[in-house]
Amino acid sequence: MWIVMSLPLVVGAVTSGWAGFGWGVLAAALCGGVPAVVIFGGVRRGWFGDWHIGERRQRPKLVAVIVALVVFALTLLVLLGAPRVMVACVAIMLATLAVVGPITLAWKISFHTAVAAGSVVMLAWVLPGPPIVLAAGGVLVAGIGWARVVIRDHTPAQTFAGAMAGAAATAVTLAALL
């Protein structure tokens, strides 16, 4: 969740200063903050077994709620005239959900590495020095994938597939919107 909540703040601030940061706050709250509250509350109420939603059968309803929140955030940003790059940032979240969401119903692809890899691609788009951003980000994504395997939440294939899906969804969305 910390990546989903941080990325819009960084993208907004880097591309549009304080006004962009404000747009990022809106996106971060709806796309990361509210889902975190839903997950936390769901774990406390017994709807989910753990914070990572380790049981695939528990994921569809949560994914549907998150998709609805991201669509709502995207609609608000467009209607309120947010900068195009902020709209693209949230559209990337929706694109990643559209790719990874259906896969997770049959196979436990890693949302963690999908979001991390997509974020690296987005940051390489908006920050100076894309090769450095991609290299450093690749190390971070590999570390996240390794951690997911070590805690036995995913296989190496699931983390790799997640990273590739997130990066691809992001690249295609950026090419289409910016």
PDB file of C-alpha atoms in Angstrom:
ATOM      1  CA  MET A   1       0.000   0.000   0.000  1.00  0.00           C
ATOM      2  CA  TRP A   2       2.822   2.400   0.717  1.00  0.00           C
ATOM      3  CA  ILE A   3       3.790   2.456  -2.965  1.00  0.00           C
ATOM      4  CA  VAL A   4       0.210   3.109  -4.109  1.00  0.00           C
ATOM      5  CA  MET A   5      -0.063   5.925  -1.607  1.00  0.00           C
ATOM      6  CA  SER A   6       3.372   7.428  -2.314  1.00  0.00           C
ATOM      7  CA  LEU A   7       3.486   7.288  -6.113  1.00  0.00           C
ATOM      8  CA  PRO A   8       0.741   9.864  -6.807  1.00  0.00           C
ATOM      9  CA  LEU A   9       2.301  12.245  -4.280  1.00  0.00           C
ATOM     10  CA  VAL A  10       5.706  12.018  -5.945  1.00  0.00           C
ATOM     11  CA  VAL A  11       4.355  12.196  -9.493  1.00  0.00           C
ATOM     12  CA  GLY A  12       2.158  15.166  -8.628  1.00  0.00           C
ATOM     13  CA  ALA A  13       4.898  17.067  -6.815  1.00  0.00           C
ATOM     14  CA  VAL A  14       7.557  16.409  -9.460  1.00  0.00           C
ATOM     15  CA  THR A  15       5.371  17.351 -12.396  1.00  0.00           C
ATOM     16  CA  SER A  16       3.155  20.109 -10.973  1.00  0.00           C
ATOM     17  CA  GLY A  17       4.616  21.313  -7.664  1.00  0.00           C
ATOM     18  CA  TRP A  18       2.328  21.895  -4.687  1.00  0.00           C
ATOM     19  CA  ALA A  19      -0.820  21.831  -6.817  1.00  0.00           C
ATOM     20  CA  GLY A  20       0.237  18.464  -8.194  1.00  0.00           C
ATOM     21  CA  PHE A  21       0.957  17.239  -4.695  1.00  0.00           C
ATOM     22  CA  GLY A  22      -2.635  18.168  -3.813  1.00  0.00           C
ATOM     23  CA  TRP A  23      -3.939  16.099  -6.727  1.00  0.00           C
ATOM     24  CA  GLY A  24      -1.657  13.325  -5.505  1.00  0.00           C
ATOM     25  CA  VAL A  25      -3.217  13.469  -2.044  1.00  0.00           C
ATOM     26  CA  LEU A  26      -6.659  12.896  -3.579  1.00  0.00           C
ATOM     27  CA  ALA A  27      -5.412   9.988  -5.686  1.00  0.00           C
ATOM     28  CA  ALA A  28      -3.417   8.462  -2.822  1.00  0.00           C
ATOM     29  CA  ALA A  29      -6.349   8.642  -0.425  1.00  0.00           C
ATOM     30  CA  LEU A  30      -8.833   7.012  -2.778  1.00  0.00           C
ATOM     31  CA  CYS A  31      -6.527   4.468  -4.399  1.00  0.00           C
ATOM     32  CA  GLY A  32      -4.405   3.524  -1.389  1.00  0.00           C
ATOM     33  CA  GLY A  33      -5.750   4.958   1.846  1.00  0.00           C
ATOM     34  CA  VAL A  34      -9.339   3.771   1.612  1.00  0.00           C
ATOM     35  CA  PRO A  35      -8.337   0.269   0.422  1.00  0.00           C
ATOM     36  CA  ALA A  36      -5.893   0.039   3.344  1.00  0.00           C
ATOM     37  CA  VAL A  37      -8.721   0.879   5.744  1.00  0.00           C
ATOM     38  CA  VAL A  38     -10.948  -1.731   4.054  1.00  0.00           C
ATOM     39  CA  ILE A  39      -8.227  -4.373   4.344  1.00  0.00           C
ATOM     40  CA  PHE A  40      -7.407  -3.494   7.963  1.00  0.00           C
ATOM     41  CA  GLY A  41     -11.089  -3.532   8.903  1.00  0.00           C
ATOM     42  CA  GLY A  42     -11.630  -6.735   6.956  1.00  0.00           C
ATOM     43  CA  VAL A  43      -8.835  -8.511   8.808  1.00  0.00           C
ATOM     44  CA  ARG A  44     -10.229  -7.335  12.157  1.00  0.00           C
ATOM     45  CA  ARG A  45     -13.729  -8.539  11.225  1.00  0.00           C
ATOM     46  CA  GLY A  46     -12.476 -11.874   9.923  1.00  0.00           C
ATOM     47  CA  TRP A  47     -13.318 -11.202   6.259  1.00  0.00           C
ATOM     48  CA  PHE A  48      -9.660 -11.652   5.358  1.00  0.00           C
ATOM     49  CA  GLY A  49      -7.193 -14.056   6.908  1.00  0.00           C
ATOM     50  CA  ASP A  50      -4.310 -11.603   6.849  1.00  0.00           C
ATOM     51  CA  TRP A  51      -3.128  -8.204   5.608  1.00  0.00           C
ATOM     52  CA  HIS A  52      -1.710  -9.803   2.440  1.00  0.00           C
ATOM     53  CA  ILE A  53      -5.012 -11.488   1.534  1.00  0.00           C
ATOM     54  CA  GLY A  54      -3.128 -14.742   1.154  1.00  0.00           C
ATOM     55  CA  GLU A  55      -6.189 -16.809   0.350  1.00  0.00           C
ATOM     56  CA  ARG A  56      -7.119 -16.282  -3.306  1.00  0.00           C
ATOM     57  CA  ARG A  57     -10.811 -16.901  -2.666  1.00  0.00           C
ATOM     58  CA  GLN A  58     -10.880 -13.776  -0.478  1.00  0.00           C
ATOM     59  CA  ARG A  59      -9.462 -11.560  -3.239  1.00  0.00           C
ATOM     60  CA  PRO A  60     -12.322 -11.072  -5.759  1.00  0.00           C
ATOM     61  CA  LYS A  61     -14.504  -8.862  -3.545  1.00  0.00           C
ATOM     62  CA  LEU A  62     -11.518  -6.809  -2.438  1.00  0.00           C
ATOM     63  CA  VAL A  63     -10.313  -6.384  -6.029  1.00  0.00           C
ATOM     64  CA  ALA A  64     -13.833  -5.247  -7.011  1.00  0.00           C
ATOM     65  CA  VAL A  65     -13.864  -2.643  -4.209  1.00  0.00           C
ATOM     66  CA  ILE A  66     -10.426  -1.379  -5.204  1.00  0.00           C
ATOM     67  CA  VAL A  67     -11.408  -1.200  -8.886  1.00  0.00           C
ATOM     68  CA  ALA A  68     -14.493   0.828  -7.940  1.00  0.00           C
ATOM     69  CA  LEU A  69     -12.372   3.224  -5.867  1.00  0.00           C
ATOM     70  CA  VAL A  70      -9.804   3.667  -8.638  1.00  0.00           C
ATOM     71  CA  VAL A  71     -12.555   4.293 -11.202  1.00  0.00           C
ATOM     72  CA  PHE A  72     -14.092   6.842  -8.823  1.00  0.00           C
ATOM     73  CA  ALA A  73     -10.704   8.547  -8.347  1.00  0.00           C
ATOM     74  CA  LEU A  74     -10.067   8.583 -12.085  1.00  0.00           C
ATOM     75  CA  THR A  75     -13.508  10.058 -12.758  1.00  0.00           C
ATOM     76  CA  LEU A  76     -12.988  12.761 -10.130  1.00  0.00           C
ATOM     77  CA  LEU A  77      -9.579  13.683 -11.487  1.00  0.00           C
ATOM     78  CA  VAL A  78     -10.914  14.005 -15.036  1.00  0.00           C
ATOM     79  CA  LEU A  79     -14.020  15.964 -14.012  1.00  0.00           C
ATOM     80  CA  LEU A  80     -12.044  18.317 -11.765  1.00  0.00           C
ATOM     81  CA  GLY A  81      -9.395  19.001 -14.412  1.00  0.00           C
ATOM     82  CA  ALA A  82      -6.373  17.301 -12.884  1.00  0.00           C
ATOM     83  CA  PRO A  83      -3.109  17.402 -14.838  1.00  0.00           C
ATOM     84  CA  ARG A  84      -2.886  14.774 -17.552  1.00  0.00           C
ATOM     85  CA  VAL A  85       0.060  13.060 -15.862  1.00  0.00           C
ATOM     86  CA  MET A  86      -1.977  12.576 -12.665  1.00  0.00           C
ATOM     87  CA  VAL A  87      -4.853  11.112 -14.660  1.00  0.00           C
ATOM     88  CA  ALA A  88      -2.343   8.768 -16.300  1.00  0.00           C
ATOM     89  CA  CYS A  89      -0.932   7.795 -12.885  1.00  0.00           C
ATOM     90  CA  VAL A  90      -4.355   6.647 -11.709  1.00  0.00           C
ATOM     91  CA  ALA A  91      -5.214   5.095 -15.089  1.00  0.00           C
ATOM     92  CA  ILE A  92      -2.079   2.974 -14.647  1.00  0.00           C
ATOM     93  CA  MET A  93      -3.497   1.635 -11.402  1.00  0.00           C
ATOM     94  CA  LEU A  94      -6.679   0.647 -13.217  1.00  0.00           C
ATOM     95  CA  ALA A  95      -4.735  -0.929 -16.089  1.00  0.00           C
ATOM     96  CA  THR A  96      -2.640  -2.945 -13.653  1.00  0.00           C
ATOM     97  CA  LEU A  97      -5.772  -4.150 -11.866  1.00  0.00           C
ATOM     98  CA  ALA A  98      -7.303  -5.064 -15.238  1.00  0.00           C
ATOM     99  CA  VAL A  99      -4.299  -7.252 -16.081  1.00  0.00           C
ATOM    100  CA  VAL A 100      -3.409  -8.732 -12.696  1.00  0.00           C
ATOM    101  CA  GLY A 101      -6.923  -8.969 -11.199  1.00  0.00           C
ATOM    102  CA  PRO A 102      -8.266 -11.702 -13.495  1.00  0.00           C
ATOM    103  CA  ILE A 103      -5.010 -13.665 -13.289  1.00  0.00           C
ATOM    104  CA  THR A 104      -5.163 -13.773  -9.497  1.00  0.00           C
ATOM    105  CA  LEU A 105      -8.475 -15.625  -9.666  1.00  0.00           C
ATOM    106  CA  ALA A 106      -6.671 -18.646 -11.128  1.00  0.00           C
ATOM    107  CA  TRP A 107      -3.047 -18.133 -10.103  1.00  0.00           C
ATOM    108  CA  LYS A 108      -1.549 -16.177  -7.233  1.00  0.00           C
ATOM    109  CA  ILE A 109       0.346 -13.592  -9.285  1.00  0.00           C
ATOM    110  CA  SER A 110       2.116 -10.999  -7.160  1.00  0.00           C
ATOM    111  CA  PHE A 111       0.298  -7.683  -6.847  1.00  0.00           C
ATOM    112  CA  HIS A 112       3.280  -6.424  -4.836  1.00  0.00           C
ATOM    113  CA  THR A 113       5.762  -6.817  -7.676  1.00  0.00           C
ATOM    114  CA  ALA A 114       3.217  -5.649 -10.259  1.00  0.00           C
ATOM    115  CA  VAL A 115       2.665  -2.373  -8.410  1.00  0.00           C
ATOM    116  CA  ALA A 116       6.377  -1.935  -7.692  1.00  0.00           C
ATOM    117  CA  ALA A 117       7.454  -2.518 -11.299  1.00  0.00           C
ATOM    118  CA  GLY A 118       4.703  -0.280 -12.650  1.00  0.00           C
ATOM    119  CA  SER A 119       5.759   2.445 -10.236  1.00  0.00           C
ATOM    120  CA  VAL A 120       9.358   2.195 -11.422  1.00  0.00           C
ATOM    121  CA  VAL A 121       8.244   2.638 -15.032  1.00  0.00           C
ATOM    122  CA  MET A 122       6.094   5.637 -14.067  1.00  0.00           C
ATOM    123  CA  LEU A 123       8.926   7.247 -12.117  1.00  0.00           C
ATOM    124  CA  ALA A 124      11.340   6.682 -15.015  1.00  0.00           C
ATOM    125  CA  TRP A 125       8.831   8.584 -17.162  1.00  0.00           C
ATOM    126  CA  VAL A 126       8.667  11.657 -14.889  1.00  0.00           C
ATOM    127  CA  LEU A 127      12.073  11.819 -13.184  1.00  0.00           C
ATOM    128  CA  PRO A 128      15.342  12.854 -14.772  1.00  0.00           C
ATOM    129  CA  GLY A 129      17.782  10.057 -15.589  1.00  0.00           C
ATOM    130  CA  PRO A 130      15.424   7.239 -16.659  1.00  0.00           C
ATOM    131  CA  PRO A 131      18.209   4.621 -16.938  1.00  0.00           C
ATOM    132  CA  ILE A 132      19.291   5.255 -13.346  1.00  0.00           C
ATOM    133  CA  VAL A 133      15.675   5.186 -12.148  1.00  0.00           C
ATOM    134  CA  LEU A 134      15.063   1.920 -13.995  1.00  0.00           C
ATOM    135  CA  ALA A 135      18.257   0.321 -12.652  1.00  0.00           C
ATOM    136  CA  ALA A 136      17.664   1.363  -9.040  1.00  0.00           C
ATOM    137  CA  GLY A 137      13.984   0.504  -9.317  1.00  0.00           C
ATOM    138  CA  GLY A 138      14.812  -2.899 -10.785  1.00  0.00           C
ATOM    139  CA  VAL A 139      16.891  -3.681  -7.719  1.00  0.00           C
ATOM    140  CA  LEU A 140      14.001  -2.619  -5.484  1.00  0.00           C
ATOM    141  CA  VAL A 141      11.484  -4.744  -7.436  1.00  0.00           C
ATOM    142  CA  ALA A 142      13.844  -7.737  -7.279  1.00  0.00           C
ATOM    143  CA  GLY A 143      14.139  -7.232  -3.517  1.00  0.00           C
ATOM    144  CA  ILE A 144      10.377  -7.135  -3.116  1.00  0.00           C
ATOM    145  CA  GLY A 145      10.042 -10.284  -5.240  1.00  0.00           C
ATOM    146  CA  TRP A 146      12.730 -12.041  -3.227  1.00  0.00           C
ATOM    147  CA  ALA A 147      11.007 -11.082   0.047  1.00  0.00           C
ATOM    148  CA  ARG A 148       7.659 -12.404  -1.209  1.00  0.00           C
ATOM    149  CA  VAL A 149       9.327 -15.717  -2.060  1.00  0.00           C
ATOM    150  CA  VAL A 150      11.235 -15.916   1.250  1.00  0.00           C
ATOM    151  CA  ILE A 151       8.037 -15.496   3.266  1.00  0.00           C
ATOM    152  CA  ARG A 152       6.520 -18.213   1.043  1.00  0.00           C
ATOM    153  CA  ASP A 153       3.706 -16.008  -0.155  1.00  0.00           C
ATOM    154  CA  HIS A 154       4.688 -16.448  -3.830  1.00  0.00           C
ATOM    155  CA  THR A 155       6.863 -18.502  -6.110  1.00  0.00           C
ATOM    156  CA  PRO A 156       9.615 -16.868  -8.162  1.00  0.00           C
ATOM    157  CA  ALA A 157       7.411 -17.262 -11.251  1.00  0.00           C
ATOM    158  CA  GLN A 158       4.519 -15.432  -9.571  1.00  0.00           C
ATOM    159  CA  THR A 159       6.721 -12.498  -8.569  1.00  0.00           C
ATOM    160  CA  PHE A 160       8.361 -12.324 -11.995  1.00  0.00           C
ATOM    161  CA  ALA A 161       5.002 -12.468 -13.778  1.00  0.00           C
ATOM    162  CA  GLY A 162       3.654  -9.743 -11.504  1.00  0.00           C
ATOM    163  CA  ALA A 163       6.618  -7.488 -12.256  1.00  0.00           C
ATOM    164  CA  MET A 164       6.292  -8.026 -16.008  1.00  0.00           C
ATOM    165  CA  ALA A 165       2.517  -7.447 -15.942  1.00  0.00           C
ATOM    166  CA  GLY A 166       2.824  -4.237 -13.918  1.00  0.00           C
ATOM    167  CA  ALA A 167       5.631  -2.846 -16.060  1.00  0.00           C
ATOM    168  CA  ALA A 168       3.807  -3.697 -19.296  1.00  0.00           C
ATOM    169  CA  ALA A 169       0.463  -2.275 -18.151  1.00  0.00           C
ATOM    170  CA  THR A 170       2.217   0.928 -17.125  1.00  0.00           C
ATOM    171  CA  ALA A 171       4.228   1.301 -20.327  1.00  0.00           C
ATOM    172  CA  VAL A 172       1.175   0.743 -22.535  1.00  0.00           C
ATOM    173  CA  THR A 173      -0.955   3.155 -20.500  1.00  0.00           C
ATOM    174  CA  LEU A 174       1.720   5.878 -20.561  1.00  0.00           C
ATOM    175  CA  ALA A 175       2.190   5.482 -24.299  1.00  0.00           C
ATOM    176  CA  ALA A 176      -1.558   5.779 -24.823  1.00  0.00           C
ATOM    177  CA  LEU A 177      -2.182   8.754 -22.522  1.00  0.00           C
ATOM    178  CA  LEU A 178       0.959  10.903 -22.531  1.00  0.00           C
TER     179      LEU A 178
END
